[in-house]
CSV table of C-alpha atoms and ligand atoms in Angstrom, one decimal:
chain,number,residue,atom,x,y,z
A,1,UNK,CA,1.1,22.2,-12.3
A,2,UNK,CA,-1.4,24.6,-13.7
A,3,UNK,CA,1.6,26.7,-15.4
A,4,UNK,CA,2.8,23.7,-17.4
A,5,UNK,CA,2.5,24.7,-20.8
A,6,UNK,CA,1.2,21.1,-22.6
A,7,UNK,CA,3.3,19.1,-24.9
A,8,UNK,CA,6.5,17.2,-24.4
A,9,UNK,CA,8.3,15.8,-21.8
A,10,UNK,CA,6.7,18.0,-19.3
A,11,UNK,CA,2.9,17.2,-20.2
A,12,UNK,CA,3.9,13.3,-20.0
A,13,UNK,CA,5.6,13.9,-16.5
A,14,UNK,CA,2.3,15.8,-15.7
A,15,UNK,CA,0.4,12.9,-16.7
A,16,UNK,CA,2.0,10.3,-14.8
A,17,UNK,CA,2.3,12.4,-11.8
A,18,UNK,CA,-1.9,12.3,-11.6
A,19,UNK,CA,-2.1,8.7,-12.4
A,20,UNK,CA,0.3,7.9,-9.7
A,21,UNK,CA,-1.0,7.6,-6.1
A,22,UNK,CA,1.6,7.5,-3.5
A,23,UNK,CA,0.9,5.5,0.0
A,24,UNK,CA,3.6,6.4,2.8
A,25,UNK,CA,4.4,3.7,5.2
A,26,UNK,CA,4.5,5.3,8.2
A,27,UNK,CA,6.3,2.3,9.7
A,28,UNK,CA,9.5,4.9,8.8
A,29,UNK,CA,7.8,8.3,10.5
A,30,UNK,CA,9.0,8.7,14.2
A,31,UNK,CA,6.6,6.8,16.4
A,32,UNK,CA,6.8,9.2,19.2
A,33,UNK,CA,4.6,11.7,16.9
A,34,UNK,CA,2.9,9.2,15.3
A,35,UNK,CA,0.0,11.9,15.1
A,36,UNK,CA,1.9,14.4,13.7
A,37,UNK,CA,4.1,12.8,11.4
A,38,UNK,CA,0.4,11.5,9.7
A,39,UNK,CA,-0.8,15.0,9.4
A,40,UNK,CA,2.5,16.1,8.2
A,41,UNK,CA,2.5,13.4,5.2
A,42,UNK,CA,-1.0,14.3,4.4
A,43,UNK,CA,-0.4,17.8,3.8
A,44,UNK,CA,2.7,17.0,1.9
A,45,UNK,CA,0.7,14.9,-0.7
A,46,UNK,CA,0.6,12.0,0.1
A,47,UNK,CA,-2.8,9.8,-1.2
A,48,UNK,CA,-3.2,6.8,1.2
A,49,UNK,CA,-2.1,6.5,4.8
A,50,UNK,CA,-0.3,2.7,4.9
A,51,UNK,CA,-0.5,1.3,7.9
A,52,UNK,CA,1.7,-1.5,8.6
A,53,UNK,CA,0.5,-4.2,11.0
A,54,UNK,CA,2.8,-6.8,12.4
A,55,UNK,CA,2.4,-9.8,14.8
A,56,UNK,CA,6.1,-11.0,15.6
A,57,UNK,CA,4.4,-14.2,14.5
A,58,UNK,CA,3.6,-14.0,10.8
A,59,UNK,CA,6.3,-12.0,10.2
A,60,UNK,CA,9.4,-11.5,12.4
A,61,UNK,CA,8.1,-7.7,14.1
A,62,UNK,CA,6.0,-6.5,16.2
A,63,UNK,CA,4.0,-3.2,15.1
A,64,UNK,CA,0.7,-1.3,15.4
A,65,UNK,CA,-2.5,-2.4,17.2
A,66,UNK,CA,-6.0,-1.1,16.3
A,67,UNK,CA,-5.9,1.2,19.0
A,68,UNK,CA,-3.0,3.1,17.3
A,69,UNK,CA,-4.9,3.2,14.3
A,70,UNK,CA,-8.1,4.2,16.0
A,71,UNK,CA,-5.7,7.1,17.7
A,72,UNK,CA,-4.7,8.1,14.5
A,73,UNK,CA,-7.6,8.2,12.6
A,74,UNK,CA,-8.7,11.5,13.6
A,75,UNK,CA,-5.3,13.2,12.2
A,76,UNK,CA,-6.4,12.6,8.1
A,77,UNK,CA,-8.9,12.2,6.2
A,78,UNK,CA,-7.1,10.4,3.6
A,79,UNK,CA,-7.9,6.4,3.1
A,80,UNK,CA,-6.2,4.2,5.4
A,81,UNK,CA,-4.4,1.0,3.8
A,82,UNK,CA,-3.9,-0.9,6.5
A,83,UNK,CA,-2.2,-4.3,5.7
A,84,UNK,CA,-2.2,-6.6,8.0
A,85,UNK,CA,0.8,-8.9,8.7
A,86,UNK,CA,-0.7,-11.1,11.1
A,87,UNK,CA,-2.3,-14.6,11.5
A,88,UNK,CA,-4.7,-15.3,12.3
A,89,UNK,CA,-5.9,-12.7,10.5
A,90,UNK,CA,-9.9,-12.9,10.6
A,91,UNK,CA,-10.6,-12.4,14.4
A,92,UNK,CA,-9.0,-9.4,13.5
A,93,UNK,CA,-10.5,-7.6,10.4
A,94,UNK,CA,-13.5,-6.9,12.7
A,95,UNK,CA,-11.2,-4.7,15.5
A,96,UNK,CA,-9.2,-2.7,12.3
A,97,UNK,CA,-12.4,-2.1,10.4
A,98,UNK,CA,-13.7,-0.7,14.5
A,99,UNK,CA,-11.0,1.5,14.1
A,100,UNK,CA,-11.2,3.4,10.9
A,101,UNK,CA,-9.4,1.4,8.3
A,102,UNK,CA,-10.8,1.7,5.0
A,103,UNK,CA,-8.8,-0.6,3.0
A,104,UNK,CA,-8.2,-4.0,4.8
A,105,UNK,CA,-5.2,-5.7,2.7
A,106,UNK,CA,-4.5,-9.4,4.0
A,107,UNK,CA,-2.1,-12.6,3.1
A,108,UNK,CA,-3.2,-15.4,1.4
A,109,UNK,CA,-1.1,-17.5,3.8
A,110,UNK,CA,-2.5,-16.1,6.6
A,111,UNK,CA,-5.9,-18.2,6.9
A,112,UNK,CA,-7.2,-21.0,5.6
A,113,UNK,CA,-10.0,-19.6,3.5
A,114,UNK,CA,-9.1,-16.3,1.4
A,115,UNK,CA,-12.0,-15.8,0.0
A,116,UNK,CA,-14.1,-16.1,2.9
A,117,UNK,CA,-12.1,-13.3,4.5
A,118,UNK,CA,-12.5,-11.2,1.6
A,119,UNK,CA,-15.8,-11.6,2.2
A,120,UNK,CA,-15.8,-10.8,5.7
A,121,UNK,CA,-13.8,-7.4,4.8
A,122,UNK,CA,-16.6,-6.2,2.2
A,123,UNK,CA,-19.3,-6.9,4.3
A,124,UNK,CA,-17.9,-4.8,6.8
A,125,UNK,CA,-17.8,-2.1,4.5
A,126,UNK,CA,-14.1,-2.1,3.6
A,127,UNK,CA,-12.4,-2.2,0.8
A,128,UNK,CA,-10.7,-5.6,0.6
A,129,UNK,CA,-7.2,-6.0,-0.6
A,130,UNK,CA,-4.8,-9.2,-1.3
A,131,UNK,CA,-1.0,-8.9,-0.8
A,132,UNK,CA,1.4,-11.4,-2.4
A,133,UNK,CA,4.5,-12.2,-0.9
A,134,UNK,CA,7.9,-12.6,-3.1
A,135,UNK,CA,7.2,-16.2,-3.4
A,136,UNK,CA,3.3,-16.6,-3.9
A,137,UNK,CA,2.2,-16.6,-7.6
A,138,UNK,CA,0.1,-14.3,-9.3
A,139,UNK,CA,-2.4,-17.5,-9.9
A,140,UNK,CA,-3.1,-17.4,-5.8
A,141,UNK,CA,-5.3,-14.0,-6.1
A,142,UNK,CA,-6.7,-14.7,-9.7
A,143,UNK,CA,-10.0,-16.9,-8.5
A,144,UNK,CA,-11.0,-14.1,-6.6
A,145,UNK,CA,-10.3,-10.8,-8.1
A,146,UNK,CA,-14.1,-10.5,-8.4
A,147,UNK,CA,-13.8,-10.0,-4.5
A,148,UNK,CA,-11.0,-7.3,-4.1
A,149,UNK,CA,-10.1,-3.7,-4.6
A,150,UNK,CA,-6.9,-3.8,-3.9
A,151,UNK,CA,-3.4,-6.3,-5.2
A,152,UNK,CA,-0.3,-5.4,-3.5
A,153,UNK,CA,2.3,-6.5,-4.9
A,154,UNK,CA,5.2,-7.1,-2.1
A,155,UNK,CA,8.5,-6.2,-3.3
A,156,UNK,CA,10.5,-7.2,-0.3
A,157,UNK,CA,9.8,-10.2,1.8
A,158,UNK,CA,7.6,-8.4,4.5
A,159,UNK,CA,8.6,-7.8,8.0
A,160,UNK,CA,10.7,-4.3,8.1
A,161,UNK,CA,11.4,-1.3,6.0
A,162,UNK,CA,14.4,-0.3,4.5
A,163,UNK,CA,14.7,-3.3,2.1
A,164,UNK,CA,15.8,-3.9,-1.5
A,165,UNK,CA,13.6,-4.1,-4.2
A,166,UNK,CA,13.4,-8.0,-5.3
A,167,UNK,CA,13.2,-7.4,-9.4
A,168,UNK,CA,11.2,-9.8,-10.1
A,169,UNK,CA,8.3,-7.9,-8.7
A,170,UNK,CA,8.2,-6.6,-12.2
A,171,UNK,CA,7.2,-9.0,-14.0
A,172,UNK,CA,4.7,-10.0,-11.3
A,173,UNK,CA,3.0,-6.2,-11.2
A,174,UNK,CA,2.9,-6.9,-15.8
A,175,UNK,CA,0.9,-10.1,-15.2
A,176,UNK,CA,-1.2,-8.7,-12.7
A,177,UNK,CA,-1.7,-5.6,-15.1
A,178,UNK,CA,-3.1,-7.5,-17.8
A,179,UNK,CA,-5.8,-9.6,-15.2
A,180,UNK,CA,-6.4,-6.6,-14.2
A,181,UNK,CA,-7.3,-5.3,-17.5
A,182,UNK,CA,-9.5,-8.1,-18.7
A,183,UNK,CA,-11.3,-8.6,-15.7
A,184,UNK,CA,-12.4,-4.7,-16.4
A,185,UNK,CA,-13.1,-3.9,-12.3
A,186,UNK,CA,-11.3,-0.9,-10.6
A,187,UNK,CA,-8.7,-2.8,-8.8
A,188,UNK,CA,-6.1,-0.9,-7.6
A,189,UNK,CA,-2.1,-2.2,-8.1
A,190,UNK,CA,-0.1,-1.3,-5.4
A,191,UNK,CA,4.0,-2.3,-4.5
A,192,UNK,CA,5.1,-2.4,-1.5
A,193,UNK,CA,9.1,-2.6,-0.6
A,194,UNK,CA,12.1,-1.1,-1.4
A,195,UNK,CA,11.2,1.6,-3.7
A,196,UNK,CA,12.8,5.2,-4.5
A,197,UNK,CA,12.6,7.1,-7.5
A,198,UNK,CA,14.0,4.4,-9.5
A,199,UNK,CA,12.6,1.5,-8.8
A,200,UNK,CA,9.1,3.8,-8.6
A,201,UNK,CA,9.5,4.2,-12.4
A,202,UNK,CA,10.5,0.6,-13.1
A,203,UNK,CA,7.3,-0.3,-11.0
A,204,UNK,CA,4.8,2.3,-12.7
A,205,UNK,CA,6.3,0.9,-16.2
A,206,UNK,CA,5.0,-2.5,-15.4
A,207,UNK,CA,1.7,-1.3,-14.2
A,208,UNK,CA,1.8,-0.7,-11.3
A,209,UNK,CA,-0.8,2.9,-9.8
A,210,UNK,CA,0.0,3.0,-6.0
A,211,UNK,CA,3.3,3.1,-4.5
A,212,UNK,CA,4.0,2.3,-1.1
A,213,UNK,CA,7.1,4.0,0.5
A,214,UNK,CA,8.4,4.6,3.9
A,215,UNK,CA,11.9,4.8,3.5
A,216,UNK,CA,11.8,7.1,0.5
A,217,UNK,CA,8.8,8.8,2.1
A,218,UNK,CA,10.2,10.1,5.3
A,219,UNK,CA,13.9,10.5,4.8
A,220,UNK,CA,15.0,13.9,5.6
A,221,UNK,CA,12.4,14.4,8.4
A,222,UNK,CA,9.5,16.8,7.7
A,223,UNK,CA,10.7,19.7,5.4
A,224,UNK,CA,11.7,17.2,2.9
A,225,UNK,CA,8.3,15.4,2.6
A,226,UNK,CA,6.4,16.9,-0.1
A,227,UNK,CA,10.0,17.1,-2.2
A,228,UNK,CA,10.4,12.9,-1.4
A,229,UNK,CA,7.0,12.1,-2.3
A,230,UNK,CA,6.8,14.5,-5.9
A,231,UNK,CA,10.4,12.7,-6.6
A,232,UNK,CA,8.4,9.2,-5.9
A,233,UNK,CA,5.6,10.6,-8.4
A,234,UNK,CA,8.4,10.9,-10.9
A,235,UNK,CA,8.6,14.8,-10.9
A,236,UNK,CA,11.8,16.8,-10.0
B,301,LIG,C1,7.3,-4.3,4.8
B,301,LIG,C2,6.1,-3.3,4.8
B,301,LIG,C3,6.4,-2.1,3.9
B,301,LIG,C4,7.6,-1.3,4.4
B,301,LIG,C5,8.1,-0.5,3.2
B,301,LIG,O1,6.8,-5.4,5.4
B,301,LIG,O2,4.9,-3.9,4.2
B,301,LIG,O3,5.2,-1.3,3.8
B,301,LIG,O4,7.3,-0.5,5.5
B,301,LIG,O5,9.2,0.1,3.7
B,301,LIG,P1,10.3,0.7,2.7
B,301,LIG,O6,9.6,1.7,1.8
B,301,LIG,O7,11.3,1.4,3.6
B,301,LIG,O8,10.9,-0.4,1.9
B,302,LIG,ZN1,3.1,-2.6,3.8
């Protein structure tokens, strides 16, 4: 990156490619080397570790406990976004935050008072992150933005990988940009579903700085990692 003489097209890539922090799902990697497959992503790249967590309740699949995460823990020192899929969610926040997540990212449907489990994140030391599903408005995380780190923006009704991207994401990630903006706190705006190289530029034009991706993360298997995730960063 170093070599890149400045100017042009290849000082903007260059630009966007440091902006741009890419979280793998590893809800793709192969499960039987679960361990590996997190070290192997970290090498390549990759920024944040997301962990998806699933109850077969909240959503229709069953996932990862804390004592995966706590297993896994130990094999990065990246952050781990672990967004949780589950409800009940509070008696639960406790047991992830036990087990090494750093960013806790929850559901506004998933208990009856959001920003009391915001709260419950922070004071656990976490960073505290709200995740909007296709169908929840923008307006549900504005009252407490003054409480979070993190908006994820889902781009795919949640529950498996290997979705499409639902456009109007888009113009959910612009709005969200702009609050973002005026409310002057570092809030990081993340999507989550369905994207590849395309829709990762569609979604970075809107606003958007963190870019989940399992799919378009581990396809390929390992060699073909560190390629996958620069492509997703919009290099070549
Ligand atoms: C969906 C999960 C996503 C999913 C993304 O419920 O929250 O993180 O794993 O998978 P891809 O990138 O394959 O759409
Ligand atoms: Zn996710």
């Amino acid at each position: 990156m170093n070599a890149t003489a400045p100017g042009g097209a290849r000082h903007g890539e260059q630009r966007m490619q440091q902006a741009v922090r890419i979280a793998p799902s590893i809800l793709s990697a192969d499960f039987a080397r679960l361990g590996e497959e997190v070290q192997a992503i970290t090498r390549a790249g990759a920024d944040y570790i997301h962990v998806d967590v699933m109850d077969g309740h909240f959503v229709p699949n069953l996932t990862i406990g804390p004592g995966v995460v706590a297993a896994l823990r130990g094999h990065s020192t990246l952050p781990f976004d672990v967004h949780l899929m589950i409800a009940p969610v509070d008696p639960y926040i406790p047991l992830f935050a036990t087990a090494g997540a750093d960013i806790l990212t929850i559901h506004p449907e998933a208990g009856p008072h959001l920003h009391r489990s915001l709260e419950l994140i922070r004071a656990l030391g976490k960073k505290a992150g709200v995740a909007l599903n296709p169908a929840t408005p923008v307006e549900t995380v504005l009252p407490v933005l003054d409480e979070i780190d993190l908006v994820l923006v889902m781009s795919v009704n949640p529950g498996f990988g290997g979705q499409s991207f639902i456009a109007s994401a888009l113009a959910k990630i612009k709005a969200l940009r702009r609050a973002i903006d005026d409310s002057g706190r570092a809030i990081d705006l993340e999507v989550d579903g369905g994207i590849t190289p395309e829709t990762a530029a569609a979604a970075l034009a809107a606003g958007a700085d963190v870019l989940v991706a399992g799919t378009a993360t581990f396809r390929g298997g390992g060699a073909h990692y560190a390629g996958n995730i620069r492509r997703l960063r919009g290099g070549s």
